[in-house]
mmCIF file of C-alpha atoms and ligand atoms in Angstrom:
data_model
loop_
_atom_site.group_PDB
_atom_site.id
_atom_site.type_symbol
_atom_site.label_atom_id
_atom_site.label_comp_id
_atom_site.label_asym_id
_atom_site.label_seq_id
_atom_site.Cartn_x
_atom_site.Cartn_y
_atom_site.Cartn_z
ATOM 1 C CA MET A 1 -12.819 8.306 -14.958
ATOM 2 C CA ILE A 2 -9.648 6.204 -15.032
ATOM 3 C CA ASP A 3 -8.978 4.228 -18.179
ATOM 4 C CA TYR A 4 -7.904 0.683 -17.320
ATOM 5 C CA THR A 5 -7.951 -0.674 -20.886
ATOM 6 C CA PRO A 6 -4.101 -0.985 -20.956
ATOM 7 C CA LEU A 7 -4.385 -3.247 -17.883
ATOM 8 C CA TYR A 8 -7.218 -5.269 -19.396
ATOM 9 C CA ALA A 9 -5.125 -5.791 -22.549
ATOM 10 C CA GLN A 10 -2.306 -7.219 -20.428
ATOM 11 C CA LEU A 11 -4.650 -9.475 -18.469
ATOM 12 C CA GLU A 12 -5.781 -11.148 -21.698
ATOM 13 C CA GLN A 13 -2.297 -12.605 -22.071
ATOM 14 C CA LEU A 14 -2.047 -13.801 -18.459
ATOM 15 C CA PRO A 15 -3.579 -16.456 -16.205
ATOM 16 C CA LEU A 16 -5.810 -13.609 -14.974
ATOM 17 C CA VAL A 17 -7.936 -13.678 -18.111
ATOM 18 C CA GLY A 18 -10.759 -15.259 -16.062
ATOM 19 C CA TRP A 19 -11.086 -12.069 -13.970
ATOM 20 C CA LEU A 20 -11.641 -9.998 -17.128
ATOM 21 C CA SER A 21 -15.286 -10.983 -17.422
ATOM 22 C CA GLN A 22 -16.020 -9.239 -14.096
ATOM 23 C CA LEU A 23 -13.308 -6.624 -13.628
ATOM 24 C CA PRO A 24 -14.563 -3.785 -15.884
ATOM 25 C CA GLY A 25 -17.981 -4.051 -14.213
ATOM 26 C CA GLN A 26 -16.427 -4.001 -10.757
ATOM 27 C CA VAL A 27 -14.386 -0.900 -11.613
ATOM 28 C CA ALA A 28 -17.444 0.792 -13.117
ATOM 29 C CA ALA A 29 -19.412 0.058 -9.929
ATOM 30 C CA ALA A 30 -16.710 1.564 -7.662
ATOM 31 C CA PRO A 31 -17.799 4.920 -6.241
ATOM 32 C CA GLU A 32 -16.737 7.592 -8.681
ATOM 33 C CA GLU A 33 -17.653 10.934 -10.087
ATOM 34 C CA GLY A 34 -21.036 11.958 -8.807
ATOM 35 C CA LYS A 35 -21.029 9.323 -6.081
ATOM 36 C CA HIS A 36 -17.870 10.533 -4.337
ATOM 37 C CA GLY A 37 -18.003 14.232 -3.439
ATOM 38 C CA ARG A 38 -14.372 15.182 -4.032
ATOM 39 C CA PHE A 39 -13.508 12.892 -6.952
ATOM 40 C CA PRO A 40 -14.448 15.433 -9.654
ATOM 41 C CA HIS A 41 -12.133 17.951 -7.953
ATOM 42 C CA TRP A 42 -9.287 15.438 -7.906
ATOM 43 C CA SER A 43 -9.931 14.504 -11.555
ATOM 44 C CA THR A 44 -9.587 18.173 -12.525
ATOM 45 C CA LEU A 45 -6.324 18.443 -10.601
ATOM 46 C CA LEU A 46 -5.001 15.341 -12.342
ATOM 47 C CA SER A 47 -5.951 16.548 -15.805
ATOM 48 C CA ASN A 48 -4.167 19.882 -15.199
ATOM 49 C CA LEU A 49 -0.805 18.395 -14.179
ATOM 50 C CA PRO A 50 2.072 19.658 -16.365
ATOM 51 C CA GLN A 51 2.694 17.637 -19.533
ATOM 52 C CA ILE A 52 6.366 16.743 -19.360
ATOM 53 C CA THR A 53 8.492 13.737 -20.215
ATOM 54 C CA PRO A 54 10.960 13.377 -17.327
ATOM 55 C CA SER A 55 14.645 12.898 -18.122
ATOM 56 C CA GLN A 56 14.739 9.923 -15.736
ATOM 57 C CA VAL A 57 12.452 7.531 -13.914
ATOM 58 C CA ASN A 58 14.413 5.728 -11.210
ATOM 59 C CA LEU A 59 12.371 3.144 -9.327
ATOM 60 C CA GLY A 60 15.365 1.166 -8.051
ATOM 61 C CA ASN A 61 16.470 3.454 -5.249
ATOM 62 C CA GLY A 62 13.183 5.174 -4.490
ATOM 63 C CA VAL A 63 10.529 6.784 -6.646
ATOM 64 C CA ILE A 64 12.623 9.434 -8.348
ATOM 65 C CA VAL A 65 11.189 11.167 -11.391
ATOM 66 C CA GLY A 66 12.958 13.870 -13.389
ATOM 67 C CA GLN A 67 15.655 16.121 -11.998
ATOM 68 C CA PRO A 68 15.861 19.528 -10.323
ATOM 69 C CA GLY A 69 15.657 22.326 -12.876
ATOM 70 C CA GLU A 70 13.533 20.378 -15.368
ATOM 71 C CA LEU A 71 10.414 22.305 -14.388
ATOM 72 C CA LEU A 72 10.439 26.098 -14.364
ATOM 73 C CA PRO A 73 10.284 27.524 -10.805
ATOM 74 C CA GLU A 74 6.682 28.635 -11.363
ATOM 75 C CA GLN A 75 5.783 25.163 -12.701
ATOM 76 C CA LEU A 76 7.337 23.549 -9.611
ATOM 77 C CA ALA A 77 5.395 25.898 -7.317
ATOM 78 C CA GLY A 78 2.258 25.093 -9.314
ATOM 79 C CA LEU A 79 2.929 21.372 -8.877
ATOM 80 C CA VAL A 80 3.016 21.795 -5.102
ATOM 81 C CA ASP A 81 -0.329 23.625 -5.300
ATOM 82 C CA GLN A 82 -1.795 20.820 -7.425
ATOM 83 C CA LEU A 83 -0.581 17.953 -5.226
ATOM 84 C CA LYS A 84 -1.244 19.472 -1.787
ATOM 85 C CA PRO A 85 -5.059 19.143 -2.116
ATOM 86 C CA LEU A 86 -4.522 15.373 -2.292
ATOM 87 C CA HIS A 87 -3.486 15.564 1.401
ATOM 88 C CA PRO A 88 -2.945 13.429 3.481
ATOM 89 C CA TRP A 89 0.016 11.867 1.678
ATOM 90 C CA ARG A 90 0.774 8.872 3.887
ATOM 91 C CA LYS A 91 3.001 6.515 1.866
ATOM 92 C CA GLY A 92 6.159 7.533 0.062
ATOM 93 C CA PRO A 93 8.434 9.516 -0.239
ATOM 94 C CA PHE A 94 8.356 10.663 -3.858
ATOM 95 C CA HIS A 95 10.918 12.827 -5.597
ATOM 96 C CA LEU A 96 9.445 14.769 -8.507
ATOM 97 C CA PHE A 97 11.733 17.117 -10.452
ATOM 98 C CA GLY A 98 13.566 17.978 -7.232
ATOM 99 C CA LEU A 99 10.373 18.299 -5.178
ATOM 100 C CA HIS A 100 10.712 16.094 -2.082
ATOM 101 C CA LEU A 101 7.196 14.886 -1.339
ATOM 102 C CA ASP A 102 7.886 13.888 2.265
ATOM 103 C CA THR A 103 5.079 11.565 3.324
ATOM 104 C CA GLU A 104 3.923 10.536 6.813
ATOM 105 C CA TRP A 105 5.673 7.171 6.430
ATOM 106 C CA ARG A 106 9.204 6.356 5.382
ATOM 107 C CA SER A 107 7.765 3.527 3.307
ATOM 108 C CA ASP A 108 11.202 3.154 1.743
ATOM 109 C CA TRP A 109 12.436 1.857 5.111
ATOM 110 C CA LYS A 110 9.707 -0.784 5.203
ATOM 111 C CA TRP A 111 10.486 -1.710 1.604
ATOM 112 C CA GLU A 112 14.157 -2.254 2.474
ATOM 113 C CA ARG A 113 13.179 -4.601 5.313
ATOM 114 C CA VAL A 114 10.714 -6.480 3.104
ATOM 115 C CA GLN A 115 12.791 -6.726 -0.039
ATOM 116 C CA ALA A 116 15.827 -8.072 1.800
ATOM 117 C CA GLY A 117 14.335 -11.533 2.366
ATOM 118 C CA ILE A 118 11.622 -12.205 -0.214
ATOM 119 C CA GLU A 119 11.948 -14.247 -3.428
ATOM 120 C CA ALA A 120 13.284 -12.129 -6.305
ATOM 121 C CA LEU A 121 10.471 -10.282 -8.100
ATOM 122 C CA ASP A 122 11.965 -10.474 -11.602
ATOM 123 C CA GLY A 123 9.303 -11.279 -14.170
ATOM 124 C CA ARG A 124 6.657 -11.853 -11.487
ATOM 125 C CA LEU A 125 2.946 -11.217 -11.558
ATOM 126 C CA ILE A 126 2.142 -9.433 -8.305
ATOM 127 C CA LEU A 127 -0.934 -8.546 -6.276
ATOM 128 C CA ASP A 128 -0.666 -5.873 -3.552
ATOM 129 C CA VAL A 129 -3.778 -5.914 -1.368
ATOM 130 C CA GLY A 130 -4.438 -2.615 0.459
ATOM 131 C CA CYS A 131 -1.711 -0.947 -1.572
ATOM 132 C CA GLY A 132 -2.490 2.634 -0.485
ATOM 133 C CA ASN A 133 -1.234 5.070 -3.121
ATOM 134 C CA GLY A 134 0.774 2.375 -4.900
ATOM 135 C CA TYR A 135 4.191 3.396 -3.543
ATOM 136 C CA TYR A 136 5.353 -0.201 -3.128
ATOM 137 C CA GLY A 137 4.104 -1.124 -6.606
ATOM 138 C CA TRP A 138 6.600 1.309 -8.119
ATOM 139 C CA ARG A 139 9.367 -0.252 -6.014
ATOM 140 C CA MET A 140 8.248 -3.760 -7.095
ATOM 141 C CA VAL A 141 8.521 -2.711 -10.747
ATOM 142 C CA GLY A 142 11.929 -1.239 -9.876
ATOM 143 C CA ALA A 143 12.847 -4.707 -8.552
ATOM 144 C CA GLY A 144 11.902 -6.321 -11.872
ATOM 145 C CA ALA A 145 8.196 -7.227 -11.517
ATOM 146 C CA LYS A 146 6.389 -7.939 -14.796
ATOM 147 C CA LEU A 147 3.042 -6.530 -13.622
ATOM 148 C CA VAL A 148 1.772 -5.201 -10.289
ATOM 149 C CA ILE A 149 -1.932 -4.931 -9.539
ATOM 150 C CA GLY A 150 -2.719 -2.989 -6.376
ATOM 151 C CA LEU A 151 -6.132 -2.921 -4.728
ATOM 152 C CA ASP A 152 -7.302 -0.045 -2.552
ATOM 153 C CA PRO A 153 -10.904 1.098 -2.134
ATOM 154 C CA PHE A 154 -9.935 4.539 -0.763
ATOM 155 C CA LEU A 155 -10.289 6.854 -3.758
ATOM 156 C CA LEU A 156 -7.977 9.573 -2.470
ATOM 157 C CA TYR A 157 -5.097 7.088 -2.587
ATOM 158 C CA VAL A 158 -6.099 6.053 -6.105
ATOM 159 C CA ALA A 159 -6.002 9.750 -7.079
ATOM 160 C CA GLN A 160 -2.515 10.095 -5.518
ATOM 161 C CA PHE A 161 -1.419 7.039 -7.502
ATOM 162 C CA GLN A 162 -2.735 8.553 -10.726
ATOM 163 C CA ALA A 163 -0.834 11.787 -10.014
ATOM 164 C CA ILE A 164 2.459 9.902 -9.692
ATOM 165 C CA ARG A 165 1.595 7.718 -12.691
ATOM 166 C CA HIS A 166 1.116 10.861 -14.779
ATOM 167 C CA PHE A 167 4.838 11.583 -14.370
ATOM 168 C CA VAL A 168 6.260 8.041 -14.189
ATOM 169 C CA GLY A 169 4.514 7.208 -17.467
ATOM 170 C CA GLU A 170 1.739 4.877 -18.473
ATOM 171 C CA ALA A 171 4.049 2.233 -19.897
ATOM 172 C CA VAL A 172 5.251 1.250 -16.413
ATOM 173 C CA PRO A 173 3.284 -1.872 -15.385
ATOM 174 C CA ASN A 174 1.901 -0.728 -12.022
ATOM 175 C CA PHE A 175 -1.868 -0.290 -11.620
ATOM 176 C CA VAL A 176 -4.069 0.582 -8.649
ATOM 177 C CA LEU A 177 -7.698 -0.521 -8.861
ATOM 178 C CA PRO A 178 -10.318 1.288 -6.749
ATOM 179 C CA LEU A 179 -11.432 -2.014 -5.244
ATOM 180 C CA GLY A 180 -11.215 -3.882 -1.949
ATOM 181 C CA ILE A 181 -10.095 -7.442 -1.426
ATOM 182 C CA GLU A 182 -13.753 -8.482 -1.603
ATOM 183 C CA ALA A 183 -13.641 -7.893 -5.372
ATOM 184 C CA LEU A 184 -11.171 -10.738 -5.973
ATOM 185 C CA PRO A 185 -12.731 -13.826 -7.551
ATOM 186 C CA GLU A 186 -12.293 -16.942 -5.432
ATOM 187 C CA ASN A 187 -9.207 -19.077 -5.973
ATOM 188 C CA LEU A 188 -7.650 -17.135 -8.864
ATOM 189 C CA ALA A 189 -4.480 -19.204 -8.338
ATOM 190 C CA ALA A 190 -2.638 -16.794 -10.628
ATOM 191 C CA PHE A 191 -0.201 -14.488 -8.830
ATOM 192 C CA ASP A 192 3.463 -15.344 -8.267
ATOM 193 C CA THR A 193 3.697 -13.073 -5.219
ATOM 194 C CA VAL A 194 0.893 -11.603 -3.103
ATOM 195 C CA PHE A 195 1.581 -8.756 -0.684
ATOM 196 C CA SER A 196 -0.645 -7.877 2.259
ATOM 197 C CA MET A 197 1.044 -5.118 4.235
ATOM 198 C CA GLY A 198 -0.658 -3.222 7.031
ATOM 199 C CA VAL A 199 -4.021 -4.872 6.354
ATOM 200 C CA LEU A 200 -4.402 -8.025 8.485
ATOM 201 C CA TYR A 201 -5.138 -6.210 11.763
ATOM 202 C CA HIS A 202 -7.848 -4.186 10.021
ATOM 203 C CA ARG A 203 -9.743 -7.341 9.026
ATOM 204 C CA ARG A 204 -12.528 -8.593 11.297
ATOM 205 C CA ASP A 205 -11.719 -12.162 10.313
ATOM 206 C CA PRO A 206 -7.944 -12.542 9.869
ATOM 207 C CA LEU A 207 -8.132 -16.227 8.957
ATOM 208 C CA THR A 208 -10.519 -15.544 6.078
ATOM 209 C CA HIS A 209 -8.152 -12.775 4.913
ATOM 210 C CA LEU A 210 -5.266 -15.251 4.837
ATOM 211 C CA GLN A 211 -7.362 -17.859 3.003
ATOM 212 C CA THR A 212 -8.328 -15.271 0.370
ATOM 213 C CA LEU A 213 -4.664 -14.401 -0.134
ATOM 214 C CA LEU A 214 -3.806 -18.105 -0.447
ATOM 215 C CA GLY A 215 -6.443 -18.508 -3.155
ATOM 216 C CA CYS A 216 -4.870 -15.696 -5.220
ATOM 217 C CA LEU A 217 -1.455 -17.378 -5.370
ATOM 218 C CA ARG A 218 -0.417 -19.970 -7.902
ATOM 219 C CA PRO A 219 0.900 -23.189 -6.313
ATOM 220 C CA GLY A 220 4.450 -22.424 -5.167
ATOM 221 C CA GLY A 221 3.752 -18.672 -5.098
ATOM 222 C CA GLN A 222 4.884 -16.521 -2.178
ATOM 223 C CA LEU A 223 2.847 -14.531 0.321
ATOM 224 C CA VAL A 224 4.535 -11.477 1.834
ATOM 225 C CA LEU A 225 2.638 -10.472 4.945
ATOM 226 C CA GLU A 226 3.445 -7.417 7.041
ATOM 227 C CA THR A 227 1.443 -6.713 10.154
ATOM 228 C CA LEU A 228 1.432 -5.361 13.671
ATOM 229 C CA ILE A 229 2.370 -7.982 16.244
ATOM 230 C CA VAL A 230 2.579 -8.177 20.037
ATOM 231 C CA GLU A 231 4.987 -10.127 22.203
ATOM 232 C CA GLY A 232 3.617 -13.410 23.455
ATOM 233 C CA ALA A 233 3.215 -17.147 23.066
ATOM 234 C CA GLU A 234 1.049 -19.087 20.616
ATOM 235 C CA GLY A 235 -2.597 -18.275 21.172
ATOM 236 C CA GLU A 236 -1.979 -14.729 22.391
ATOM 237 C CA VAL A 237 -3.743 -11.959 20.483
ATOM 238 C CA LEU A 238 -4.343 -8.334 21.440
ATOM 239 C CA VAL A 239 -7.941 -7.387 20.765
ATOM 240 C CA PRO A 240 -8.167 -3.636 21.430
ATOM 241 C CA GLN A 241 -11.337 -2.560 23.186
ATOM 242 C CA ASP A 242 -11.666 0.538 21.067
ATOM 243 C CA ARG A 243 -8.812 2.314 19.321
ATOM 244 C CA TYR A 244 -5.189 1.168 19.028
ATOM 245 C CA ALA A 245 -2.634 4.012 18.687
ATOM 246 C CA GLN A 246 -5.680 6.135 17.817
ATOM 247 C CA MET A 247 -6.494 3.880 14.849
ATOM 248 C CA ARG A 248 -10.061 2.735 14.452
ATOM 249 C CA ASN A 249 -10.864 -0.693 13.074
ATOM 250 C CA VAL A 250 -7.952 -2.565 14.616
ATOM 251 C CA TYR A 251 -9.478 -5.924 15.418
ATOM 252 C CA ALA A 252 -6.663 -8.355 16.263
ATOM 253 C CA ILE A 253 -2.912 -8.056 16.743
ATOM 254 C CA PRO A 254 -1.374 -11.533 17.058
ATOM 255 C CA SER A 255 1.859 -12.654 18.654
ATOM 256 C CA VAL A 256 4.340 -14.047 16.117
ATOM 257 C CA PRO A 257 3.657 -17.704 17.113
ATOM 258 C CA THR A 258 -0.091 -17.040 16.754
ATOM 259 C CA LEU A 259 0.451 -15.480 13.337
ATOM 260 C CA LEU A 260 2.486 -18.495 12.187
ATOM 261 C CA SER A 261 -0.262 -20.781 13.469
ATOM 262 C CA TRP A 262 -2.927 -18.778 11.573
ATOM 263 C CA LEU A 263 -0.856 -19.125 8.396
ATOM 264 C CA ARG A 264 -0.643 -22.896 8.830
ATOM 265 C CA GLN A 265 -4.387 -23.106 9.529
ATOM 266 C CA ALA A 266 -5.088 -21.097 6.376
ATOM 267 C CA GLY A 267 -3.130 -23.664 4.345
ATOM 268 C CA PHE A 268 0.265 -21.990 3.899
ATOM 269 C CA ALA A 269 3.577 -23.852 4.128
ATOM 270 C CA GLN A 270 7.053 -22.747 5.163
ATOM 271 C CA ALA A 271 5.949 -19.651 7.076
ATOM 272 C CA THR A 272 9.113 -17.776 8.025
ATOM 273 C CA VAL A 273 9.649 -14.540 9.940
ATOM 274 C CA LEU A 274 11.919 -12.168 8.019
ATOM 275 C CA ASP A 275 11.873 -9.170 10.315
ATOM 276 C CA VAL A 276 10.446 -7.750 13.531
ATOM 277 C CA THR A 277 10.900 -3.991 13.969
ATOM 278 C CA PRO A 278 9.343 -1.473 16.371
ATOM 279 C CA THR A 279 7.860 1.491 14.517
ATOM 280 C CA THR A 280 9.764 4.646 15.420
ATOM 281 C CA VAL A 281 8.731 8.289 15.417
ATOM 282 C CA GLN A 282 11.324 8.767 12.676
ATOM 283 C CA GLU A 283 9.502 6.258 10.452
ATOM 284 C CA GLN A 284 5.947 7.561 11.043
ATOM 285 C CA ARG A 285 5.467 11.259 11.728
ATOM 286 C CA SER A 286 3.623 14.392 10.627
ATOM 287 C CA THR A 287 5.153 16.259 7.706
ATOM 288 C CA GLU A 288 4.324 19.176 5.459
ATOM 289 C CA TRP A 289 2.461 16.647 3.252
ATOM 290 C CA MET A 290 0.623 14.948 6.163
ATOM 291 C CA THR A 291 -0.221 17.575 8.715
ATOM 292 C CA PHE A 292 -2.580 15.501 10.892
ATOM 293 C CA GLN A 293 -1.412 13.886 14.111
ATOM 294 C CA SER A 294 0.938 10.924 13.783
ATOM 295 C CA LEU A 295 2.829 8.370 15.851
ATOM 296 C CA PRO A 296 4.487 10.834 18.298
ATOM 297 C CA ASP A 297 0.953 11.907 19.291
ATOM 298 C CA PHE A 298 -0.268 8.309 19.579
ATOM 299 C CA LEU A 299 2.349 7.221 22.135
ATOM 300 C CA ASP A 300 2.107 7.795 25.875
ATOM 301 C CA LYS A 301 4.085 10.990 26.562
ATOM 302 C CA ALA A 302 5.429 9.521 29.838
ATOM 303 C CA ASP A 303 6.219 6.049 28.470
ATOM 304 C CA ALA A 304 6.894 5.670 24.748
ATOM 305 C CA SER A 305 6.713 1.873 25.061
ATOM 306 C CA ARG A 306 2.898 2.230 25.400
ATOM 307 C CA THR A 307 0.249 3.732 23.159
ATOM 308 C CA VAL A 308 -2.008 6.473 24.537
ATOM 309 C CA GLU A 309 -4.553 3.718 25.226
ATOM 310 C CA GLY A 310 -1.989 1.813 27.338
ATOM 311 C CA TYR A 311 -1.303 -0.970 24.817
ATOM 312 C CA PRO A 312 2.210 -2.031 23.718
ATOM 313 C CA ALA A 313 3.633 0.481 21.224
ATOM 314 C CA PRO A 314 3.551 -0.612 17.548
ATOM 315 C CA VAL A 315 5.895 -3.389 16.469
ATOM 316 C CA ARG A 316 5.644 -4.823 12.962
ATOM 317 C CA ALA A 317 6.660 -8.188 11.546
ATOM 318 C CA VAL A 318 7.329 -9.299 7.984
ATOM 319 C CA VAL A 319 6.520 -12.955 7.329
ATOM 320 C CA VAL A 320 6.711 -14.956 4.119
ATOM 321 C CA ALA A 321 4.886 -18.197 3.370
ATOM 322 C CA GLN A 322 4.221 -20.419 0.376
ATOM 323 C CA ARG A 323 1.108 -21.836 -1.268
ATOM 324 C CA PRO A 324 1.849 -25.575 -1.426
HETATM 325 C C1 SAM B 1 -2.445 0.651 6.933
HETATM 326 S S1 SAM B 1 -2.748 0.923 5.251
HETATM 327 C C2 SAM B 1 -1.418 -0.010 4.529
HETATM 328 C C3 SAM B 1 -0.938 0.568 3.237
HETATM 329 C C4 SAM B 1 0.290 -0.121 2.642
HETATM 330 N N1 SAM B 1 -0.019 -1.490 2.253
HETATM 331 C C5 SAM B 1 1.442 -0.114 3.580
HETATM 332 O O1 SAM B 1 1.817 -1.170 4.074
HETATM 333 O O2 SAM B 1 1.992 0.947 3.831
HETATM 334 C C6 SAM B 1 -4.162 -0.102 4.936
HETATM 335 C C7 SAM B 1 -4.741 0.097 3.534
HETATM 336 O O3 SAM B 1 -5.788 -0.857 3.316
HETATM 337 C C8 SAM B 1 -6.795 -0.208 2.575
HETATM 338 N N2 SAM B 1 -8.058 -0.955 2.721
HETATM 339 C C9 SAM B 1 -9.114 -0.693 3.532
HETATM 340 N N3 SAM B 1 -10.102 -1.592 3.341
HETATM 341 C C10 SAM B 1 -9.659 -2.442 2.384
HETATM 342 C C11 SAM B 1 -10.214 -3.586 1.716
HETATM 343 N N4 SAM B 1 -11.443 -4.005 2.008
HETATM 344 N N5 SAM B 1 -9.486 -4.222 0.783
HETATM 345 C C12 SAM B 1 -8.235 -3.785 0.469
HETATM 346 N N6 SAM B 1 -7.653 -2.710 1.064
HETATM 347 C C13 SAM B 1 -8.347 -2.054 1.991
HETATM 348 C C14 SAM B 1 -6.831 1.196 3.153
HETATM 349 O O4 SAM B 1 -7.471 2.132 2.292
HETATM 350 C C15 SAM B 1 -5.356 1.475 3.353
HETATM 351 O O5 SAM B 1 -4.781 2.084 2.223
#
């Protein structure tokens, strides 16, 4: 059972106070111990992590906690044994007391591309929808955010977040709630910046997703949207027949002009493309901490510009837009 009372206390002082009447009930209703088979096991792992105050927490250049030598060699080996059962570790990397937790994704590379062009995060109230294990939330705090609330309904990622939080410390204002976007009350109009990264193409109705994100922002607030895109003119959208790069639940991959048009239709202003980058096999790959197949296995062996299904290989765009 995760204690969110420190978050609730902060919400009382913020324009999010309206959510407080529902939020504890929503968290309590999320599948937990008893309802989710492995959660009790993860809770035990989390409660047995070593109690140590790290000599440093550096969230500016990565997620770097403590230094080599701070844990005894047997404690460090034990830490590996405690964190490995939370496999697959997809988003990161994390550096814990000299342990390099090398995740499937170089999320730090994405963060560099994103952070380069967005409005400064200093003092901002931030929502990160589909935040995974909360990696970017730590980086947002490192960039000056006042409070980051991440949403992710996948409990393994919430458990990974709690493991990192154990070492970073509970005073750092980054929280991951075990909830999906559906849990957000309509038109909160509260957040200064809303992130939706790697989520849009998983939504059956992308326009509704964008309208929900718009409703979360205060007027003048900034949306940061990162998504797969395809080449093409306005109106072009790839709708995979089945899987895309072996991913299930990929419903629609727009061209950039289509994406900009969707943003306008949803009510956003000043939609601007910050970056378009093909995903490389250096950025997404199997590691010791994510031993399943990864991008190199999802690309056509004879033609790396296509996925194994014959679609264009993954290219991702970062777009910002404003709530008028
Ligand atoms: C491709 S990952 C992106 C993770 C991270 N934002 C990033 O860019 O690296 C998509 C995430 O959305 C989460 N997700 C799935 N359904 C969701 C929902 N209904 N609401 C919010 N997040 C959801 C998944 O658990 C997963 O962590």
